[in-house]
Amino acid sequence: MAISAIFFLDIKGRIIIFRDYRGDVSPKYAEKFMSKINELEELEEESLRDNFVIVYELLDEVVDFGYPQFTEARILAEYIKTDAHKMEAAVKPPMAVTNAVSWRMEGIRHKKNEVFLDVVESVNLLVSSGGQVVLSEVVGVLKMRAYLSGMPECKLGLNDKVLFESQGRSSKQKAVELEDIKFHQCVRLARFENDRTISFIPPDGAFDLMTYRISQNIKPLIMVDCMVEKPSRSRTEYLVKARSQFKERSQANTVEIILPLPADAISPSMKCSQGTAAYVPEKSALVWTIKSFPGGKEYTLRCHFGLPSVEAEDEGKGKMPPIKVKFEIPFFTVSGVQVRYLKVIEKSGYQALPWVRYITTSGNYEIRMV
């Protein structure tokens, strides 16, 4: 697929700058385009007018006869200079432009060759007031920091269900079915599609190697039950139970349970068996914080508050927002994704130290109240 032309328009749809690469698109198409972006914020016209030269230089380098070329900002900055007329010698294009690996420069050197890989999973969960899971999914990202010399070749292996099935591995081995996989441009897609091997030459520094999604019926990691009691017509009481439903050897850190209160709640008082609780009037909520929540534990909280009238209490029934839970569980993945190996091969033969961590965090994690 090729690009025919690029148009830069002002707020009224008039053409400021354009580059026609193939001669098969009329400028009249710009008028039709404006009707589709009326609700979007546009680039400042004055900024374009002040930077005609650099814009045209970028257009010439980024696209050649309609085909995208180099879009890495660091590479473009090395040989596109706004004051190029002052230079006596022509600027030599960086090695990455002449290489197939545009995201990595030649000649990178590190005193210590290391690669860090964080498997970070975010849990999105919605639980009904009856305790049933209404919606659940895991969104994962493999975050890598590579400090490697030369042009290293990296290979990563996961407990991928599709790979295991293609190799005829025993069903006893735990495998995970990954969905919506997206890779950084450094990954060789043809190789992955052929044999599910994740092979790549990494950029230098930090980048997201891969993202994925897993949609399955996930048991709530931290379940919160809130019973609403009314000891008198002028007082309301919450009895809240929070229990961790993961293995005892794991531990959730900095747990925050946000319990909604009526906007006109009066003099809330609370007592909890673990952690601390505070009323946050600007959020109309009670925030229960537990720094360390081991697996297989249950903690309780009681909260008393008043309402200015019986009518206000009745109006609030069935309209309370859901309970929100925030947490982070290190050394744990809810999906069961595991890194089987991470190999680094470089022609100089140095030994690299790979480090792998697992972290599960709360995403949009909500539990509806009765």
PDB file of C-alpha atoms in Angstrom, residues 69-368:
ATOM      1  CA  GLN A  69      10.458   5.063   4.675  1.00  0.00           C
ATOM      2  CA  PHE A  70      11.885   6.203   8.022  1.00  0.00           C
ATOM      3  CA  THR A  71       9.740   7.578  10.846  1.00  0.00           C
ATOM      4  CA  GLU A  72      12.064   7.221  13.837  1.00  0.00           C
ATOM      5  CA  ALA A  73      12.409  10.721  15.320  1.00  0.00           C
ATOM      6  CA  ARG A  74      15.928  10.136  16.634  1.00  0.00           C
ATOM      7  CA  ILE A  75      17.184   9.062  13.210  1.00  0.00           C
ATOM      8  CA  LEU A  76      15.480  11.900  11.325  1.00  0.00           C
ATOM      9  CA  ALA A  77      16.924  14.424  13.773  1.00  0.00           C
ATOM     10  CA  GLU A  78      20.458  13.280  12.942  1.00  0.00           C
ATOM     11  CA  TYR A  79      20.406  14.343   9.323  1.00  0.00           C
ATOM     12  CA  ILE A  80      17.562  16.863   8.993  1.00  0.00           C
ATOM     13  CA  LYS A  81      18.946  20.196  10.161  1.00  0.00           C
ATOM     14  CA  THR A  82      17.045  23.472   9.952  1.00  0.00           C
ATOM     15  CA  ASP A  83      20.391  25.325   9.646  1.00  0.00           C
ATOM     16  CA  ALA A  84      21.878  22.917   7.097  1.00  0.00           C
ATOM     17  CA  HIS A  85      22.908  25.804   4.784  1.00  0.00           C
ATOM     18  CA  LYS A  86      25.545  26.801   7.361  1.00  0.00           C
ATOM     19  CA  MET A  87      27.316  23.453   7.200  1.00  0.00           C
ATOM     20  CA  GLU A  88      30.315  23.107   4.885  1.00  0.00           C
ATOM     21  CA  ALA A  89      30.030  19.344   4.418  1.00  0.00           C
ATOM     22  CA  ALA A  90      26.966  17.275   3.671  1.00  0.00           C
ATOM     23  CA  VAL A  91      25.609  15.405   6.646  1.00  0.00           C
ATOM     24  CA  LYS A  92      26.200  11.682   6.389  1.00  0.00           C
ATOM     25  CA  PRO A  93      23.020   9.644   6.906  1.00  0.00           C
ATOM     26  CA  PRO A  94      23.111   7.590  10.109  1.00  0.00           C
ATOM     27  CA  MET A  95      23.901   3.905   9.849  1.00  0.00           C
ATOM     28  CA  ALA A  96      20.382   2.978  10.915  1.00  0.00           C
ATOM     29  CA  VAL A  97      19.025   4.430   7.653  1.00  0.00           C
ATOM     30  CA  THR A  98      21.160   2.102   5.575  1.00  0.00           C
ATOM     31  CA  ASN A  99      20.429  -0.849   7.872  1.00  0.00           C
ATOM     32  CA  ALA A 100      17.308  -2.995   7.995  1.00  0.00           C
ATOM     33  CA  VAL A 101      17.201  -2.225  11.731  1.00  0.00           C
ATOM     34  CA  SER A 102      15.974   1.381  11.765  1.00  0.00           C
ATOM     35  CA  TRP A 103      15.157   1.364  15.491  1.00  0.00           C
ATOM     36  CA  ARG A 104      18.729   0.638  16.631  1.00  0.00           C
ATOM     37  CA  MET A 105      22.001   2.425  15.945  1.00  0.00           C
ATOM     38  CA  GLU A 106      25.309   0.749  15.181  1.00  0.00           C
ATOM     39  CA  GLY A 107      28.158   0.880  17.672  1.00  0.00           C
ATOM     40  CA  ILE A 108      26.175   0.766  20.930  1.00  0.00           C
ATOM     41  CA  ARG A 109      28.359  -0.199  23.880  1.00  0.00           C
ATOM     42  CA  HIS A 110      27.513  -0.915  27.533  1.00  0.00           C
ATOM     43  CA  LYS A 111      29.908  -1.735  30.366  1.00  0.00           C
ATOM     44  CA  LYS A 112      27.430  -4.276  31.712  1.00  0.00           C
ATOM     45  CA  ASN A 113      25.148  -6.152  29.330  1.00  0.00           C
ATOM     46  CA  GLU A 114      21.756  -6.641  30.936  1.00  0.00           C
ATOM     47  CA  VAL A 115      18.142  -7.048  29.880  1.00  0.00           C
ATOM     48  CA  PHE A 116      15.141  -6.554  32.182  1.00  0.00           C
ATOM     49  CA  LEU A 117      11.688  -7.923  31.350  1.00  0.00           C
ATOM     50  CA  ASP A 118       8.566  -7.035  33.348  1.00  0.00           C
ATOM     51  CA  VAL A 119       5.393  -9.028  32.683  1.00  0.00           C
ATOM     52  CA  VAL A 120       2.683  -6.608  33.837  1.00  0.00           C
ATOM     53  CA  GLU A 121      -0.958  -7.703  33.860  1.00  0.00           C
ATOM     54  CA  SER A 122      -3.902  -5.412  34.574  1.00  0.00           C
ATOM     55  CA  VAL A 123      -7.180  -6.990  35.696  1.00  0.00           C
ATOM     56  CA  ASN A 124     -10.460  -5.439  34.544  1.00  0.00           C
ATOM     57  CA  LEU A 125     -13.359  -6.852  36.537  1.00  0.00           C
ATOM     58  CA  LEU A 126     -17.015  -6.102  37.214  1.00  0.00           C
ATOM     59  CA  VAL A 127     -18.863  -8.068  39.900  1.00  0.00           C
ATOM     60  CA  SER A 128     -22.616  -7.874  40.435  1.00  0.00           C
ATOM     61  CA  SER A 129     -24.170  -7.104  43.820  1.00  0.00           C
ATOM     62  CA  GLY A 130     -24.912 -10.833  44.101  1.00  0.00           C
ATOM     63  CA  GLY A 131     -21.236 -11.749  43.772  1.00  0.00           C
ATOM     64  CA  GLN A 132     -21.359 -12.925  40.148  1.00  0.00           C
ATOM     65  CA  VAL A 133     -18.600 -11.948  37.707  1.00  0.00           C
ATOM     66  CA  VAL A 134     -20.269  -9.884  34.975  1.00  0.00           C
ATOM     67  CA  LEU A 135     -17.149  -8.880  33.038  1.00  0.00           C
ATOM     68  CA  SER A 136     -13.533  -9.979  33.312  1.00  0.00           C
ATOM     69  CA  GLU A 137     -10.401  -9.662  31.208  1.00  0.00           C
ATOM     70  CA  VAL A 138      -6.649  -9.439  31.607  1.00  0.00           C
ATOM     71  CA  VAL A 139      -4.615  -6.920  29.625  1.00  0.00           C
ATOM     72  CA  GLY A 140      -0.914  -7.739  29.627  1.00  0.00           C
ATOM     73  CA  VAL A 141       2.228  -5.980  28.474  1.00  0.00           C
ATOM     74  CA  LEU A 142       5.824  -7.195  28.300  1.00  0.00           C
ATOM     75  CA  LYS A 143       7.947  -4.177  29.233  1.00  0.00           C
ATOM     76  CA  MET A 144      11.609  -4.504  28.345  1.00  0.00           C
ATOM     77  CA  ARG A 145      14.714  -2.497  29.169  1.00  0.00           C
ATOM     78  CA  ALA A 146      17.664  -3.655  27.090  1.00  0.00           C
ATOM     79  CA  TYR A 147      21.200  -2.439  27.801  1.00  0.00           C
ATOM     80  CA  LEU A 148      23.094  -4.582  25.333  1.00  0.00           C
ATOM     81  CA  SER A 149      26.174  -3.897  23.213  1.00  0.00           C
ATOM     82  CA  GLY A 150      26.389  -4.395  19.456  1.00  0.00           C
ATOM     83  CA  MET A 151      23.524  -5.942  17.479  1.00  0.00           C
ATOM     84  CA  PRO A 152      22.119  -8.652  19.777  1.00  0.00           C
ATOM     85  CA  GLU A 153      19.593 -11.238  18.666  1.00  0.00           C
ATOM     86  CA  CYS A 154      17.024 -11.997  21.375  1.00  0.00           C
ATOM     87  CA  LYS A 155      14.677 -14.960  21.565  1.00  0.00           C
ATOM     88  CA  LEU A 156      11.773 -15.176  23.982  1.00  0.00           C
ATOM     89  CA  GLY A 157       9.674 -18.224  24.824  1.00  0.00           C
ATOM     90  CA  LEU A 158       6.300 -18.173  26.616  1.00  0.00           C
ATOM     91  CA  ASN A 159       3.947 -20.940  27.751  1.00  0.00           C
ATOM     92  CA  ASP A 160       1.883 -20.274  24.638  1.00  0.00           C
ATOM     93  CA  LYS A 161      -1.020 -22.713  24.168  1.00  0.00           C
ATOM     94  CA  VAL A 162      -0.882 -22.547  20.362  1.00  0.00           C
ATOM     95  CA  LEU A 163       2.846 -23.359  20.424  1.00  0.00           C
ATOM     96  CA  PHE A 164       2.425 -26.242  22.858  1.00  0.00           C
ATOM     97  CA  GLU A 165      -0.381 -27.768  20.791  1.00  0.00           C
ATOM     98  CA  SER A 166       1.647 -27.498  17.570  1.00  0.00           C
ATOM     99  CA  GLN A 167       4.543 -29.313  19.291  1.00  0.00           C
ATOM    100  CA  GLY A 168       2.271 -31.997  20.716  1.00  0.00           C
ATOM    101  CA  ARG A 169       3.243 -31.230  24.309  1.00  0.00           C
ATOM    102  CA  SER A 170       1.498 -32.898  27.225  1.00  0.00           C
ATOM    103  CA  SER A 171      -1.761 -31.296  28.321  1.00  0.00           C
ATOM    104  CA  LYS A 172      -0.405 -31.418  31.907  1.00  0.00           C
ATOM    105  CA  GLN A 173       1.864 -28.496  31.096  1.00  0.00           C
ATOM    106  CA  LYS A 174       0.153 -25.215  31.942  1.00  0.00           C
ATOM    107  CA  ALA A 175      -0.395 -23.156  28.792  1.00  0.00           C
ATOM    108  CA  VAL A 176      -2.143 -19.855  28.173  1.00  0.00           C
ATOM    109  CA  GLU A 177      -4.184 -18.818  25.136  1.00  0.00           C
ATOM    110  CA  LEU A 178      -3.200 -15.259  24.213  1.00  0.00           C
ATOM    111  CA  GLU A 179      -5.533 -12.978  22.240  1.00  0.00           C
ATOM    112  CA  ASP A 180      -5.072  -9.657  20.410  1.00  0.00           C
ATOM    113  CA  ILE A 181      -1.279  -9.970  20.381  1.00  0.00           C
ATOM    114  CA  LYS A 182       0.546  -6.823  19.257  1.00  0.00           C
ATOM    115  CA  PHE A 183       4.316  -6.580  18.894  1.00  0.00           C
ATOM    116  CA  HIS A 184       6.898  -3.820  18.755  1.00  0.00           C
ATOM    117  CA  GLN A 185       8.168  -3.326  15.206  1.00  0.00           C
ATOM    118  CA  CYS A 186      11.448  -5.065  16.112  1.00  0.00           C
ATOM    119  CA  VAL A 187       9.762  -8.508  16.326  1.00  0.00           C
ATOM    120  CA  ARG A 188       9.993 -10.679  13.204  1.00  0.00           C
ATOM    121  CA  LEU A 189       6.318 -11.241  12.489  1.00  0.00           C
ATOM    122  CA  ALA A 190       6.871 -13.824   9.745  1.00  0.00           C
ATOM    123  CA  ARG A 191       8.873 -15.964  12.161  1.00  0.00           C
ATOM    124  CA  PHE A 192       6.177 -15.717  14.828  1.00  0.00           C
ATOM    125  CA  GLU A 193       3.382 -16.601  12.398  1.00  0.00           C
ATOM    126  CA  ASN A 194       5.396 -19.583  11.180  1.00  0.00           C
ATOM    127  CA  ASP A 195       6.461 -21.223  14.452  1.00  0.00           C
ATOM    128  CA  ARG A 196       5.379 -18.819  17.276  1.00  0.00           C
ATOM    129  CA  THR A 197       9.013 -17.877  17.991  1.00  0.00           C
ATOM    130  CA  ILE A 198       9.430 -14.330  19.353  1.00  0.00           C
ATOM    131  CA  SER A 199      12.713 -13.265  17.760  1.00  0.00           C
ATOM    132  CA  PHE A 200      13.981  -9.671  17.627  1.00  0.00           C
ATOM    133  CA  ILE A 201      16.854  -7.205  17.716  1.00  0.00           C
ATOM    134  CA  PRO A 202      15.820  -4.875  20.559  1.00  0.00           C
ATOM    135  CA  PRO A 203      15.971  -1.074  20.617  1.00  0.00           C
ATOM    136  CA  ASP A 204      18.408   0.351  23.149  1.00  0.00           C
ATOM    137  CA  GLY A 205      16.710   1.217  26.432  1.00  0.00           C
ATOM    138  CA  ALA A 206      13.059   0.890  27.451  1.00  0.00           C
ATOM    139  CA  PHE A 207      10.220  -0.216  25.153  1.00  0.00           C
ATOM    140  CA  ASP A 208       7.038  -2.324  25.155  1.00  0.00           C
ATOM    141  CA  LEU A 209       7.889  -5.589  23.424  1.00  0.00           C
ATOM    142  CA  MET A 210       4.386  -7.055  23.300  1.00  0.00           C
ATOM    143  CA  THR A 211       0.813  -6.551  24.473  1.00  0.00           C
ATOM    144  CA  TYR A 212      -1.930  -9.154  24.756  1.00  0.00           C
ATOM    145  CA  ARG A 213      -5.398  -9.752  26.147  1.00  0.00           C
ATOM    146  CA  ILE A 214      -6.980 -12.766  27.813  1.00  0.00           C
ATOM    147  CA  SER A 215     -10.748 -12.987  28.174  1.00  0.00           C
ATOM    148  CA  GLN A 216     -11.698 -15.670  30.639  1.00  0.00           C
ATOM    149  CA  ASN A 217     -13.860 -16.037  33.714  1.00  0.00           C
ATOM    150  CA  ILE A 218     -11.482 -14.747  36.364  1.00  0.00           C
ATOM    151  CA  LYS A 219     -12.168 -15.306  40.037  1.00  0.00           C
ATOM    152  CA  PRO A 220     -11.949 -11.964  41.879  1.00  0.00           C
ATOM    153  CA  LEU A 221      -8.490 -11.631  43.449  1.00  0.00           C
ATOM    154  CA  ILE A 222      -9.868  -9.406  46.189  1.00  0.00           C
ATOM    155  CA  MET A 223     -13.575  -9.740  46.920  1.00  0.00           C
ATOM    156  CA  VAL A 224     -15.467  -7.092  48.869  1.00  0.00           C
ATOM    157  CA  ASP A 225     -18.894  -7.662  50.436  1.00  0.00           C
ATOM    158  CA  CYS A 226     -20.773  -4.686  51.860  1.00  0.00           C
ATOM    159  CA  MET A 227     -23.862  -5.234  54.008  1.00  0.00           C
ATOM    160  CA  VAL A 228     -25.983  -2.148  54.645  1.00  0.00           C
ATOM    161  CA  GLU A 229     -27.734  -2.116  58.017  1.00  0.00           C
ATOM    162  CA  LYS A 230     -30.053   0.506  59.577  1.00  0.00           C
ATOM    163  CA  PRO A 231     -29.972   0.402  63.373  1.00  0.00           C
ATOM    164  CA  SER A 232     -32.304   3.456  63.443  1.00  0.00           C
ATOM    165  CA  ARG A 233     -34.097   5.773  61.020  1.00  0.00           C
ATOM    166  CA  SER A 234     -31.383   8.378  61.398  1.00  0.00           C
ATOM    167  CA  ARG A 235     -28.303   6.108  61.198  1.00  0.00           C
ATOM    168  CA  THR A 236     -26.885   3.761  58.603  1.00  0.00           C
ATOM    169  CA  GLU A 237     -24.129   1.182  59.076  1.00  0.00           C
ATOM    170  CA  TYR A 238     -21.821  -0.551  56.597  1.00  0.00           C
ATOM    171  CA  LEU A 239     -20.359  -3.946  57.484  1.00  0.00           C
ATOM    172  CA  VAL A 240     -17.599  -4.551  54.947  1.00  0.00           C
ATOM    173  CA  LYS A 241     -15.650  -7.778  54.477  1.00  0.00           C
ATOM    174  CA  ALA A 242     -12.604  -7.892  52.210  1.00  0.00           C
ATOM    175  CA  ARG A 243     -10.975 -11.240  51.463  1.00  0.00           C
ATOM    176  CA  SER A 244      -8.002 -12.142  49.282  1.00  0.00           C
ATOM    177  CA  GLN A 245      -8.718 -15.077  46.971  1.00  0.00           C
ATOM    178  CA  PHE A 246      -5.205 -15.927  45.803  1.00  0.00           C
ATOM    179  CA  LYS A 247      -2.569 -18.292  47.183  1.00  0.00           C
ATOM    180  CA  GLU A 248      -1.107 -17.644  50.624  1.00  0.00           C
ATOM    181  CA  ARG A 249       2.455 -17.315  49.316  1.00  0.00           C
ATOM    182  CA  SER A 250       1.445 -14.175  47.370  1.00  0.00           C
ATOM    183  CA  GLN A 251       0.733 -10.761  48.814  1.00  0.00           C
ATOM    184  CA  ALA A 252      -1.115  -7.689  47.547  1.00  0.00           C
ATOM    185  CA  ASN A 253       0.512  -4.348  48.292  1.00  0.00           C
ATOM    186  CA  THR A 254      -1.003  -0.889  48.774  1.00  0.00           C
ATOM    187  CA  VAL A 255      -4.590  -2.119  48.606  1.00  0.00           C
ATOM    188  CA  GLU A 256      -7.150   0.667  48.387  1.00  0.00           C
ATOM    189  CA  ILE A 257     -10.870  -0.069  48.747  1.00  0.00           C
ATOM    190  CA  ILE A 258     -13.041   2.925  47.856  1.00  0.00           C
ATOM    191  CA  LEU A 259     -16.515   2.627  49.396  1.00  0.00           C
ATOM    192  CA  PRO A 260     -19.094   5.157  48.157  1.00  0.00           C
ATOM    193  CA  LEU A 261     -21.190   7.030  50.716  1.00  0.00           C
ATOM    194  CA  PRO A 262     -24.250   9.191  50.071  1.00  0.00           C
ATOM    195  CA  ALA A 263     -23.200  12.718  49.121  1.00  0.00           C
ATOM    196  CA  ASP A 264     -24.980  14.131  52.187  1.00  0.00           C
ATOM    197  CA  ALA A 265     -23.654  11.616  54.737  1.00  0.00           C
ATOM    198  CA  ILE A 266     -23.208  13.140  58.197  1.00  0.00           C
ATOM    199  CA  SER A 267     -20.391  12.423  60.685  1.00  0.00           C
ATOM    200  CA  PRO A 268     -19.117   9.089  59.347  1.00  0.00           C
ATOM    201  CA  SER A 269     -17.080   7.060  61.847  1.00  0.00           C
ATOM    202  CA  MET A 270     -15.228   3.853  61.053  1.00  0.00           C
ATOM    203  CA  LYS A 271     -13.216   1.026  62.596  1.00  0.00           C
ATOM    204  CA  CYS A 272     -11.242  -1.615  60.704  1.00  0.00           C
ATOM    205  CA  SER A 273      -9.443  -4.817  61.709  1.00  0.00           C
ATOM    206  CA  GLN A 274      -6.485  -4.065  59.436  1.00  0.00           C
ATOM    207  CA  GLY A 275      -5.055  -0.934  57.831  1.00  0.00           C
ATOM    208  CA  THR A 276      -6.529   2.549  58.062  1.00  0.00           C
ATOM    209  CA  ALA A 277      -9.779   4.144  56.904  1.00  0.00           C
ATOM    210  CA  ALA A 278     -10.538   7.790  56.153  1.00  0.00           C
ATOM    211  CA  TYR A 279     -13.543   9.751  54.946  1.00  0.00           C
ATOM    212  CA  VAL A 280     -12.871  11.721  51.750  1.00  0.00           C
ATOM    213  CA  PRO A 281     -15.769  14.180  51.428  1.00  0.00           C
ATOM    214  CA  GLU A 282     -14.743  15.512  48.006  1.00  0.00           C
ATOM    215  CA  LYS A 283     -15.147  11.971  46.633  1.00  0.00           C
ATOM    216  CA  SER A 284     -18.191  11.152  48.794  1.00  0.00           C
ATOM    217  CA  ALA A 285     -16.361   7.991  49.742  1.00  0.00           C
ATOM    218  CA  LEU A 286     -14.632   6.098  52.478  1.00  0.00           C
ATOM    219  CA  VAL A 287     -11.091   4.974  51.525  1.00  0.00           C
ATOM    220  CA  TRP A 288      -9.834   1.855  53.288  1.00  0.00           C
ATOM    221  CA  THR A 289      -6.073   1.376  52.844  1.00  0.00           C
ATOM    222  CA  ILE A 290      -4.260  -1.893  53.606  1.00  0.00           C
ATOM    223  CA  LYS A 291      -0.510  -1.788  52.966  1.00  0.00           C
ATOM    224  CA  SER A 292      -0.038  -5.555  52.955  1.00  0.00           C
ATOM    225  CA  PHE A 293      -2.803  -8.056  52.185  1.00  0.00           C
ATOM    226  CA  PRO A 294      -1.571 -11.702  52.163  1.00  0.00           C
ATOM    227  CA  GLY A 295      -3.437 -14.395  50.278  1.00  0.00           C
ATOM    228  CA  GLY A 296      -6.191 -16.311  52.039  1.00  0.00           C
ATOM    229  CA  LYS A 297      -6.949 -13.514  54.546  1.00  0.00           C
ATOM    230  CA  GLU A 298     -10.151 -11.679  55.444  1.00  0.00           C
ATOM    231  CA  TYR A 299     -10.430  -8.255  57.086  1.00  0.00           C
ATOM    232  CA  THR A 300     -13.483  -6.308  58.221  1.00  0.00           C
ATOM    233  CA  LEU A 301     -14.546  -2.682  58.524  1.00  0.00           C
ATOM    234  CA  ARG A 302     -17.549  -1.053  60.170  1.00  0.00           C
ATOM    235  CA  CYS A 303     -18.743   2.423  59.263  1.00  0.00           C
ATOM    236  CA  HIS A 304     -21.577   4.466  60.851  1.00  0.00           C
ATOM    237  CA  PHE A 305     -23.029   7.639  59.357  1.00  0.00           C
ATOM    238  CA  GLY A 306     -26.220   9.655  59.397  1.00  0.00           C
ATOM    239  CA  LEU A 307     -28.400  11.196  56.704  1.00  0.00           C
ATOM    240  CA  PRO A 308     -30.181  14.544  56.997  1.00  0.00           C
ATOM    241  CA  SER A 309     -33.603  13.048  56.224  1.00  0.00           C
ATOM    242  CA  VAL A 310     -35.435   9.792  55.580  1.00  0.00           C
ATOM    243  CA  GLU A 311     -36.322  11.069  52.100  1.00  0.00           C
ATOM    244  CA  ALA A 312     -32.638  11.514  51.215  1.00  0.00           C
ATOM    245  CA  GLU A 313     -31.952   7.982  52.395  1.00  0.00           C
ATOM    246  CA  ASP A 314     -34.734   6.581  50.219  1.00  0.00           C
ATOM    247  CA  GLU A 315     -33.533   8.535  47.175  1.00  0.00           C
ATOM    248  CA  GLY A 316     -30.082   6.994  47.468  1.00  0.00           C
ATOM    249  CA  LYS A 317     -31.300   3.405  47.275  1.00  0.00           C
ATOM    250  CA  GLY A 318     -30.112   1.634  44.136  1.00  0.00           C
ATOM    251  CA  LYS A 319     -28.174   4.671  42.911  1.00  0.00           C
ATOM    252  CA  MET A 320     -24.850   4.205  44.682  1.00  0.00           C
ATOM    253  CA  PRO A 321     -21.767   3.882  42.458  1.00  0.00           C
ATOM    254  CA  PRO A 322     -19.773   0.630  42.655  1.00  0.00           C
ATOM    255  CA  ILE A 323     -17.003  -0.150  45.109  1.00  0.00           C
ATOM    256  CA  LYS A 324     -13.591   0.317  43.496  1.00  0.00           C
ATOM    257  CA  VAL A 325     -10.502  -1.682  44.419  1.00  0.00           C
ATOM    258  CA  LYS A 326      -6.865  -0.861  43.676  1.00  0.00           C
ATOM    259  CA  PHE A 327      -3.919  -3.172  44.325  1.00  0.00           C
ATOM    260  CA  GLU A 328      -0.593  -4.522  43.115  1.00  0.00           C
ATOM    261  CA  ILE A 329       0.571  -8.130  43.504  1.00  0.00           C
ATOM    262  CA  PRO A 330       4.290  -8.693  42.765  1.00  0.00           C
ATOM    263  CA  PHE A 331       5.719 -12.025  41.558  1.00  0.00           C
ATOM    264  CA  PHE A 332       2.292 -13.061  40.280  1.00  0.00           C
ATOM    265  CA  THR A 333       0.289 -13.232  37.045  1.00  0.00           C
ATOM    266  CA  VAL A 334      -3.420 -13.915  37.186  1.00  0.00           C
ATOM    267  CA  SER A 335      -3.407 -15.464  33.686  1.00  0.00           C
ATOM    268  CA  GLY A 336      -0.541 -17.861  34.415  1.00  0.00           C
ATOM    269  CA  VAL A 337       1.700 -16.446  31.668  1.00  0.00           C
ATOM    270  CA  GLN A 338       5.299 -17.556  32.184  1.00  0.00           C
ATOM    271  CA  VAL A 339       8.578 -16.691  30.483  1.00  0.00           C
ATOM    272  CA  ARG A 340      10.152 -20.063  29.648  1.00  0.00           C
ATOM    273  CA  TYR A 341      13.400 -18.570  28.384  1.00  0.00           C
ATOM    274  CA  LEU A 342      15.014 -15.304  27.305  1.00  0.00           C
ATOM    275  CA  LYS A 343      18.170 -15.789  25.250  1.00  0.00           C
ATOM    276  CA  VAL A 344      20.605 -13.135  24.051  1.00  0.00           C
ATOM    277  CA  ILE A 345      23.034 -13.965  21.237  1.00  0.00           C
ATOM    278  CA  GLU A 346      25.635 -11.480  19.951  1.00  0.00           C
ATOM    279  CA  LYS A 347      28.551 -12.127  17.592  1.00  0.00           C
ATOM    280  CA  SER A 348      31.125 -10.891  20.113  1.00  0.00           C
ATOM    281  CA  GLY A 349      30.020 -13.724  22.419  1.00  0.00           C
ATOM    282  CA  TYR A 350      29.399 -11.740  25.607  1.00  0.00           C
ATOM    283  CA  GLN A 351      27.162 -13.147  28.333  1.00  0.00           C
ATOM    284  CA  ALA A 352      24.064 -11.055  29.122  1.00  0.00           C
ATOM    285  CA  LEU A 353      22.153 -11.183  32.389  1.00  0.00           C
ATOM    286  CA  PRO A 354      18.364 -11.477  31.874  1.00  0.00           C
ATOM    287  CA  TRP A 355      16.052 -10.452  34.727  1.00  0.00           C
ATOM    288  CA  VAL A 356      12.333 -11.307  34.689  1.00  0.00           C
ATOM    289  CA  ARG A 357       9.635  -9.956  37.033  1.00  0.00           C
ATOM    290  CA  TYR A 358       5.881 -10.549  37.225  1.00  0.00           C
ATOM    291  CA  ILE A 359       3.360  -7.974  38.470  1.00  0.00           C
ATOM    292  CA  THR A 360      -0.450  -8.011  38.567  1.00  0.00           C
ATOM    293  CA  THR A 361      -2.281  -4.731  39.081  1.00  0.00           C
ATOM    294  CA  SER A 362      -5.912  -3.652  39.243  1.00  0.00           C
ATOM    295  CA  GLY A 363      -7.349  -2.021  36.173  1.00  0.00           C
ATOM    296  CA  ASN A 364     -11.017  -1.047  36.118  1.00  0.00           C
ATOM    297  CA  TYR A 365     -11.897  -3.231  39.103  1.00  0.00           C
ATOM    298  CA  GLU A 366     -15.427  -2.651  40.420  1.00  0.00           C
ATOM    299  CA  ILE A 367     -17.947  -4.409  42.658  1.00  0.00           C
ATOM    300  CA  ARG A 368     -21.564  -3.246  42.626  1.00  0.00           C
TER     301      ARG A 368
END
